[in-house]
Amino acid sequence: MGLDGPPAPQQQSSLSFTEGFLLGQLSIVIFIGAFIKFFIFGDPPSPEKTASARASARRNRDHGHKRSLSSNSSPSTTRSDIRLSSSNVLRHPPRLTTPIILAKTYYNVNAHQPESLDWFNVLIAQTIAQFRTDAHQDEAILTSLTDVLNGSQKPDFLSSIKVTEISLGEDFPILSNCRVHPVDDGSAGPDGARLQAHMDVDLSDLITLGVETKMILNWPKPLTAVLPVALAVSIVRFSGTLSISFLPSASHSNTSTTAGNQVPLQQPPSTTPTSLAFSFLPDYRLDLSVRSLVGSRSRLQDIPKIAQMVENRLHAWIDERCVEPRVQQVVLPSLWPRKRNTRGPPNEDDESLGIKTPEITRDIREEARREVEEERRRDREHREREAAGFAEGLRWRSKAEGGGYEMPGSMPT
C-alpha cells in the first residue's frame, strides 16, 4: 500500500516560491530598465516647448505680483513733499514731474520711435574686452571661482571641486530697440509715474565653465564608494528685454516707542540713496549646452537628465535674482564734479595758484608720513636714553648711601 499524498503540497510550495522569486527578480529588472530608459536616457522636451512653458510660468507670476500690488496700494503718496528752506536766497523752481520732464526733453512716449544703442554697445564692448584681458593676465577669475565652488555651500557628498575649463567668449552683447515709457505698478507719487527704459538684448557666444569632482557615498560607512563626475556648461545664446529705471532718493521719518509708556519718539529721518534698478522681462530665453561624463572605467556621457537638471537650476537662479518682479539695485555715486576726482596732467594755472593735483597730493602725504615716522623714532630713542640714564643714576646713588662710591677703574685698597 503506497502513500503518495504528502509530497504534493511540498512540491506545490516549492513551485510557488520559485515563481514568486522569479517574478520579483523580473519586476526589479523591468523597474531598473524603465528607470534607465526614461530617466537617464530619456529624450528631454524640445527647447521651444521648454522656453514657452517657462515664459508662461513667469508671466503668471508677474501678473499675480501686479495684482497684489494694485490691491495693496493706497492713495497716500510714497515720497515726502519737498521741504521749503526758510532762506530766500535759494530759489525753488516748480516741481519737476514726469510729464514736465518729458515735455522739456521733447520725448513723446506714445509717438517716439525706438532708438538704436550703437554708441552704448561700443562702450560695453570695450568694458568687457578689458575685463577679459585682466582675467587672462592674473587668473583672478580662476581663484575666485575655485573659492566660491568650494565654499560653505558645497554639499558634503562632493569632494573638492576643480575648475578644468573657462572660456569668457569672444563676442559682445548687442542692445537695440530702446524705448521709454512710464511704469504702471501702482506706486506713482506726486511727481507722476516712474519712467522705465526697455531695450532688447541679444548675445550669441560660447561662454563655458567646466568642473570635475567626485560624488562620495558615506552610507553605511564613510567613503563607501566614489563616483567621478565631470561637467561643462556653455551659454550659447541669451536674448531678452532689459528694463532699467532710476529710483530717486527719498527721506523717511523714523518713529520709535519707549518700553514703559509707549510714547512715540521722533528719530532723525533716514535717506534712501539714488539707485539704478535693472531686471529682465519674463519672456527672456537662455540656450545652454551641457556636457557630462560620469564614471571612471565604464563612463556615461551626456546624460539628458543631468542636462535638464542643470538648466532648471540655472533658470531658477536667474529668476530669483533679476527677473521681474524682482530687480537688482545698484547705488549710484555722487556725480557732482570734485577736484579730488580729477585725473590728468597738471595745469600751469593750478600750480601758480597753489592748487595741487592728486599726484602732488599723494607725494605730499607720503612725505608727511615719513616725517611723522622719523619723529616718532627719535622720540622713542630719546625716551630709551632717558630711561637708561635714570637707571644708572639710581645705581650710583645706592652706592653712595652705602658708604661712599668707587670710581670706575680704581685700585682696590
PDB file of C-alpha atoms in Angstrom, residues 216-226:
ATOM      1  CA  ILE A 216      31.151  60.324  -2.231  1.00  0.00           C
ATOM      2  CA  LEU A 217      28.764  57.740  -0.786  1.00  0.00           C
ATOM      3  CA  ASN A 218      29.041  57.892   3.008  1.00  0.00           C
ATOM      4  CA  TRP A 219      26.460  55.207   3.841  1.00  0.00           C
ATOM      5  CA  PRO A 220      26.502  52.757   5.561  1.00  0.00           C
ATOM      6  CA  LYS A 221      30.033  53.923   6.381  1.00  0.00           C
ATOM      7  CA  PRO A 222      32.202  56.859   5.237  1.00  0.00           C
ATOM      8  CA  LEU A 223      33.804  56.617   1.797  1.00  0.00           C
ATOM      9  CA  THR A 224      31.820  53.556   0.800  1.00  0.00           C
ATOM     10  CA  ALA A 225      32.018  54.439  -2.917  1.00  0.00           C
ATOM     11  CA  VAL A 226      33.413  57.250  -5.055  1.00  0.00           C
TER      12      VAL A 226
END
